[in-house]
């Protein structure tokens, strides 16, 4: 699990005690920000994050749990114990673990078909994930959805979507509901996650446009694993700076291989949206160690 260990980037500079058991840790990666006209107060996250020793250990354990589950799923897929599709999250664990640490289950998440790990961080179990991929009733969708359709509505996890980019307008709709009663004080934020391949889908920009018009708390996140289904982003996208794809939404680039950078970025993004300032676009650059499926 060396690559998981690297995600913790253990040799960090401790800046100071942050109150109670929390410590303040300097981040080893820098954020990049995009502040269009009218969003000049979008300054970006801190260059440090605060957490406790127990939280740090928890981040590591959760990433290892995801890695081991996905490694076993890969083995079962080659043994034909899992049929159909099997979209693995190996290499991208820091994103979901870091982001989730700054969220609550009042916040909503909707993602594409690489969704096994997100189901775990939303309070699901390994049994639910593996059972779903095997078509068993113990699965989170009673075995009727498979790899692409994990679901846990009670914790505001809405999948798991098999159509490239289709989750983005649905995510905007969920965020619309969160801000319907009081746009300046929404009940939570929605993460609409998509890959670098889906970043070229037209429906994404329609969703961004409506989200901006309605000023809703939607965080559009491109999990840029650099290879879409199998084509390098350099050959598949004319412009590869995904956090700047919208000329009117503030944007944020994050090192998706750094769990603490993901944590701090999500803390800032949630704070921005919960203050009634509207949606933002994030790019979390990562790397997928496995094939598409």
Short mmCIF file of C-alpha atoms in Angstrom, two decimals:
data_model
loop_
_atom_site.label_atom_id
_atom_site.label_comp_id
_atom_site.label_asym_id
_atom_site.label_seq_id
_atom_site.Cartn_x
_atom_site.Cartn_y
_atom_site.Cartn_z
CA UNK A 1 0.00 0.00 0.00
CA UNK A 2 2.93 2.33 -0.63
CA UNK A 3 0.93 4.55 -2.98
CA UNK A 4 -1.78 4.99 -0.34
CA UNK A 5 0.87 5.93 2.19
CA UNK A 6 2.20 8.53 -0.23
CA UNK A 7 -1.23 10.14 -0.33
CA UNK A 8 -0.75 11.09 3.32
CA UNK A 9 2.58 12.77 2.46
CA UNK A 10 3.62 12.04 6.02
CA UNK A 11 6.62 14.35 6.33
CA UNK A 12 4.66 17.57 6.77
CA UNK A 13 5.67 20.65 8.67
CA UNK A 14 3.61 21.10 11.83
CA UNK A 15 2.93 24.82 12.13
CA UNK A 16 1.31 24.93 15.56
CA UNK A 17 -1.27 23.46 17.88
CA UNK A 18 -4.65 24.64 16.63
CA UNK A 19 -6.67 24.33 19.81
CA UNK A 20 -7.62 21.21 21.72
CA UNK A 21 -6.18 18.10 20.12
CA UNK A 22 -6.03 19.66 16.65
CA UNK A 23 -2.77 20.46 14.91
CA UNK A 24 -2.17 22.80 12.01
CA UNK A 25 -0.32 21.15 9.12
CA UNK A 26 1.28 22.94 6.18
CA UNK A 27 0.08 21.65 2.82
CA UNK A 28 2.69 20.39 0.39
CA UNK A 29 0.78 21.37 -2.73
CA UNK A 30 -0.45 24.74 -3.92
CA UNK A 31 -3.94 25.63 -5.07
CA UNK A 32 -4.68 27.47 -8.30
CA UNK A 33 -7.65 29.80 -8.43
CA UNK A 34 -9.81 31.33 -11.14
CA UNK A 35 -11.71 34.48 -10.11
CA UNK A 36 -13.91 35.80 -12.94
CA UNK A 37 -15.30 39.31 -12.88
CA UNK A 38 -17.67 39.69 -9.97
CA UNK A 39 -16.01 36.99 -7.86
CA UNK A 40 -12.89 38.90 -6.80
CA UNK A 41 -13.46 37.82 -3.18
CA UNK A 42 -12.80 34.22 -4.22
CA UNK A 43 -9.30 34.05 -2.72
CA UNK A 44 -8.87 30.30 -2.38
CA UNK A 45 -8.25 27.98 0.60
CA UNK A 46 -5.59 28.25 3.27
CA UNK A 47 -2.12 26.82 2.70
CA UNK A 48 -2.64 24.65 5.77
CA UNK A 49 -5.32 22.46 7.30
CA UNK A 50 -6.27 21.55 10.83
CA UNK A 51 -7.07 18.07 12.12
CA UNK A 52 -6.40 15.73 15.00
CA UNK A 53 -4.12 12.72 15.19
CA UNK A 54 -7.16 10.45 15.29
CA UNK A 55 -8.52 12.07 12.13
CA UNK A 56 -5.21 11.56 10.33
CA UNK A 57 -5.20 7.88 11.28
CA UNK A 58 -8.82 7.67 10.18
CA UNK A 59 -8.00 9.12 6.75
CA UNK A 60 -5.28 6.53 6.28
CA UNK A 61 -7.47 3.63 7.39
CA UNK A 62 -10.31 4.68 5.11
CA UNK A 63 -8.04 4.97 2.06
CA UNK A 64 -6.56 1.53 2.79
CA UNK A 65 -10.06 0.08 3.20
CA UNK A 66 -11.08 1.47 -0.19
CA UNK A 67 -7.87 0.23 -1.83
CA UNK A 68 -8.25 -3.28 -0.44
CA UNK A 69 -11.91 -3.46 -1.45
CA UNK A 70 -11.17 -2.30 -4.98
CA UNK A 71 -8.19 -4.65 -5.29
CA UNK A 72 -10.38 -7.58 -4.28
CA UNK A 73 -13.12 -6.44 -6.70
CA UNK A 74 -10.55 -6.39 -9.50
CA UNK A 75 -9.55 -9.96 -8.64
CA UNK A 76 -13.16 -11.11 -8.55
CA UNK A 77 -13.79 -9.44 -11.91
CA UNK A 78 -10.96 -11.34 -13.58
CA UNK A 79 -12.32 -14.55 -11.99
CA UNK A 80 -15.75 -13.72 -13.49
CA UNK A 81 -17.32 -13.58 -10.04
CA UNK A 82 -18.33 -10.04 -10.95
CA UNK A 83 -19.96 -9.64 -14.35
CA UNK A 84 -20.68 -6.64 -16.54
CA UNK A 85 -18.78 -3.49 -15.66
CA UNK A 86 -16.36 -2.85 -12.79
CA UNK A 87 -15.11 0.74 -12.62
CA UNK A 88 -12.37 0.89 -9.99
CA UNK A 89 -11.23 3.92 -7.94
CA UNK A 90 -7.67 2.72 -7.34
CA UNK A 91 -5.38 5.76 -7.24
CA UNK A 92 -8.12 8.30 -6.55
CA UNK A 93 -8.86 7.48 -2.90
CA UNK A 94 -7.55 10.78 -1.50
CA UNK A 95 -10.31 12.75 -3.22
CA UNK A 96 -13.32 11.10 -1.62
CA UNK A 97 -11.71 10.66 1.80
CA UNK A 98 -10.36 14.22 1.96
CA UNK A 99 -13.51 15.85 0.60
CA UNK A 100 -15.85 13.82 2.79
CA UNK A 101 -13.95 14.90 5.91
CA UNK A 102 -15.21 18.46 5.34
CA UNK A 103 -18.81 17.42 4.66
CA UNK A 104 -21.76 16.02 6.59
CA UNK A 105 -24.56 13.74 5.45
CA UNK A 106 -26.72 16.87 5.09
CA UNK A 107 -24.60 17.59 2.03
CA UNK A 108 -25.42 15.64 -1.12
CA UNK A 109 -23.17 13.77 -3.55
CA UNK A 110 -23.87 12.56 -7.05
CA UNK A 111 -21.16 11.08 -9.23
CA UNK A 112 -20.48 9.09 -12.37
CA UNK A 113 -20.00 5.33 -12.58
CA UNK A 114 -16.69 5.19 -10.64
CA UNK A 115 -18.68 5.23 -7.44
CA UNK A 116 -17.69 2.34 -5.15
CA UNK A 117 -15.48 4.44 -2.86
CA UNK A 118 -18.02 7.25 -2.55
CA UNK A 119 -20.58 4.74 -1.33
CA UNK A 120 -18.22 3.75 1.48
CA UNK A 121 -17.49 7.33 2.54
CA UNK A 122 -21.24 8.02 2.57
CA UNK A 123 -21.64 5.41 5.30
CA UNK A 124 -22.04 2.31 3.15
CA UNK A 125 -20.37 -1.05 3.71
CA UNK A 126 -18.02 -3.25 1.73
CA UNK A 127 -20.72 -5.95 1.78
CA UNK A 128 -23.17 -3.55 0.09
CA UNK A 129 -20.67 -2.67 -2.64
CA UNK A 130 -19.45 -6.20 -3.42
CA UNK A 131 -22.98 -7.60 -3.11
CA UNK A 132 -24.26 -5.04 -5.60
CA UNK A 133 -21.57 -5.89 -8.12
CA UNK A 134 -22.44 -9.58 -7.77
CA UNK A 135 -26.14 -8.93 -8.30
CA UNK A 136 -27.09 -10.03 -4.78
CA UNK A 137 -29.94 -8.75 -2.62
CA UNK A 138 -27.35 -7.68 -0.02
CA UNK A 139 -26.22 -4.97 -2.45
CA UNK A 140 -27.02 -1.32 -1.82
CA UNK A 141 -29.47 -1.33 -4.78
CA UNK A 142 -30.65 -4.89 -4.09
CA UNK A 143 -28.37 -6.22 -6.81
CA UNK A 144 -30.29 -4.48 -9.58
CA UNK A 145 -27.83 -1.68 -10.36
CA UNK A 146 -24.36 -3.18 -10.43
CA UNK A 147 -21.05 -1.34 -10.37
CA UNK A 148 -22.40 1.90 -11.83
CA UNK A 149 -25.42 2.36 -9.58
CA UNK A 150 -24.45 2.51 -5.92
CA UNK A 151 -27.06 4.44 -3.95
CA UNK A 152 -27.70 5.53 -0.36
CA UNK A 153 -30.51 8.06 -0.29
CA UNK A 154 -30.70 8.25 3.51
CA UNK A 155 -27.21 9.79 3.51
CA UNK A 156 -27.83 11.93 0.43
CA UNK A 157 -25.80 9.80 -1.98
CA UNK A 158 -27.54 9.68 -5.34
CA UNK A 159 -25.24 7.41 -7.33
CA UNK A 160 -23.66 6.12 -9.47
CA UNK A 161 -24.81 7.23 -13.00
CA UNK A 162 -24.00 5.29 -16.14
CA UNK A 163 -24.50 8.02 -18.75
CA UNK A 164 -21.44 10.22 -19.17
CA UNK A 165 -22.13 13.66 -17.69
CA UNK A 166 -25.82 12.97 -16.96
CA UNK A 167 -25.32 13.38 -13.21
CA UNK A 168 -24.35 17.05 -13.52
CA UNK A 169 -27.79 18.56 -14.27
CA UNK A 170 -29.33 16.19 -11.70
CA UNK A 171 -26.79 17.51 -9.17
CA UNK A 172 -27.83 21.06 -10.01
CA UNK A 173 -31.43 20.05 -9.34
CA UNK A 174 -30.51 18.62 -5.92
CA UNK A 175 -28.69 21.85 -5.05
CA UNK A 176 -31.70 23.85 -6.21
CA UNK A 177 -33.77 21.99 -3.64
CA UNK A 178 -31.23 22.73 -0.89
CA UNK A 179 -31.52 26.47 -1.52
CA UNK A 180 -35.21 26.62 -2.40
CA UNK A 181 -36.47 27.92 0.95
CA UNK A 182 -33.59 30.31 1.67
CA UNK A 183 -30.98 30.85 -1.10
CA UNK A 184 -28.71 32.80 1.27
CA UNK A 185 -28.69 29.98 3.84
CA UNK A 186 -29.01 26.64 2.02
CA UNK A 187 -29.47 23.42 3.96
CA UNK A 188 -26.27 21.98 2.48
CA UNK A 189 -24.15 21.76 -0.64
CA UNK A 190 -24.22 19.30 -3.53
CA UNK A 191 -21.12 17.77 -5.10
CA UNK A 192 -21.67 16.98 -8.77
CA UNK A 193 -18.64 14.90 -9.75
CA UNK A 194 -17.58 14.08 -13.30
CA UNK A 195 -14.43 12.96 -15.10
CA UNK A 196 -12.16 14.67 -17.59
CA UNK A 197 -13.97 12.82 -20.38
CA UNK A 198 -17.36 14.18 -19.29
CA UNK A 199 -15.84 17.68 -19.10
CA UNK A 200 -16.55 17.96 -22.84
CA UNK A 201 -20.25 17.12 -22.51
CA UNK A 202 -22.69 19.89 -23.35
CA UNK A 203 -25.10 19.10 -20.51
CA UNK A 204 -22.39 20.02 -17.98
CA UNK A 205 -22.31 23.60 -19.22
CA UNK A 206 -26.09 23.83 -19.35
CA UNK A 207 -26.11 22.78 -15.68
CA UNK A 208 -23.41 25.31 -14.79
CA UNK A 209 -25.37 28.05 -16.53
CA UNK A 210 -28.59 27.30 -14.64
CA UNK A 211 -26.70 26.91 -11.36
CA UNK A 212 -25.16 30.34 -11.83
CA UNK A 213 -28.48 31.96 -12.76
CA UNK A 214 -30.17 30.47 -9.68
CA UNK A 215 -27.12 31.04 -7.45
CA UNK A 216 -27.39 27.55 -5.98
CA UNK A 217 -24.89 25.71 -3.71
CA UNK A 218 -23.52 23.28 -6.30
CA UNK A 219 -19.84 22.32 -6.42
CA UNK A 220 -18.98 20.95 -9.85
CA UNK A 221 -15.90 18.73 -9.45
CA UNK A 222 -13.85 17.33 -12.30
CA UNK A 223 -11.99 14.26 -11.07
CA UNK A 224 -9.27 14.56 -13.69
CA UNK A 225 -7.61 11.14 -13.78
CA UNK A 226 -6.06 12.16 -17.12
CA UNK A 227 -7.33 9.28 -19.27
CA UNK A 228 -11.14 9.51 -19.52
CA UNK A 229 -12.09 6.02 -20.76
CA UNK A 230 -8.66 5.40 -22.24
CA UNK A 231 -7.66 8.45 -24.27
CA UNK A 232 -5.09 10.85 -22.83
CA UNK A 233 -6.58 14.20 -21.88
CA UNK A 234 -3.95 15.86 -24.08
CA UNK A 235 -5.40 14.12 -27.15
CA UNK A 236 -9.05 14.28 -26.09
CA UNK A 237 -9.48 17.88 -24.89
CA UNK A 238 -8.49 21.01 -26.79
CA UNK A 239 -8.25 22.88 -23.48
CA UNK A 240 -7.13 20.92 -20.43
CA UNK A 241 -7.48 23.53 -17.68
CA UNK A 242 -10.80 22.25 -16.38
CA UNK A 243 -11.16 24.55 -13.38
CA UNK A 244 -11.21 27.49 -15.81
CA UNK A 245 -13.69 25.94 -18.23
CA UNK A 246 -16.47 28.26 -17.07
CA UNK A 247 -15.77 31.93 -17.72
CA UNK A 248 -18.29 33.02 -15.07
CA UNK A 249 -17.88 30.48 -12.24
CA UNK A 250 -14.98 30.78 -9.78
CA UNK A 251 -12.61 27.87 -10.17
CA UNK A 252 -10.16 25.96 -7.99
CA UNK A 253 -7.41 23.48 -8.92
CA UNK A 254 -6.52 20.88 -6.27
CA UNK A 255 -3.87 18.18 -5.99
CA UNK A 256 -6.18 15.17 -5.91
CA UNK A 257 -3.35 12.92 -4.71
CA UNK A 258 -3.08 14.85 -1.42
CA UNK A 259 -5.82 13.94 1.08
CA UNK A 260 -5.25 17.03 3.21
CA UNK A 261 -5.34 19.39 0.24
CA UNK A 262 -8.68 17.82 -0.75
CA UNK A 263 -9.92 18.34 2.80
CA UNK A 264 -8.98 22.02 2.91
CA UNK A 265 -10.26 22.70 -0.60
CA UNK A 266 -13.65 21.21 0.26
CA UNK A 267 -13.82 23.16 3.50
CA UNK A 268 -13.35 26.39 1.55
CA UNK A 269 -15.72 25.41 -1.26
CA UNK A 270 -18.49 24.49 1.16
CA UNK A 271 -18.01 27.72 3.09
CA UNK A 272 -18.29 29.68 -0.17
CA UNK A 273 -21.50 27.97 -1.26
CA UNK A 274 -23.15 28.01 2.17
CA UNK A 275 -22.70 31.77 2.36
CA UNK A 276 -25.07 32.18 -0.61
CA UNK A 277 -22.37 33.05 -3.17
CA UNK A 278 -23.44 30.41 -5.67
CA UNK A 279 -21.70 27.51 -7.44
CA UNK A 280 -18.02 26.91 -8.10
CA UNK A 281 -16.01 24.65 -10.41
CA UNK A 282 -13.20 22.51 -9.04
CA UNK A 283 -10.60 20.33 -10.74
CA UNK A 284 -9.01 17.62 -8.62
CA UNK A 285 -6.09 16.25 -10.58
CA UNK A 286 -5.41 12.62 -9.84
CA UNK A 287 -4.30 9.44 -11.59
CA UNK A 288 -6.15 6.17 -12.07
CA UNK A 289 -3.88 3.15 -11.71
CA UNK A 290 -6.28 0.75 -13.42
CA UNK A 291 -8.00 0.57 -16.77
CA UNK A 292 -11.42 1.98 -17.46
CA UNK A 293 -13.30 -1.19 -16.51
#
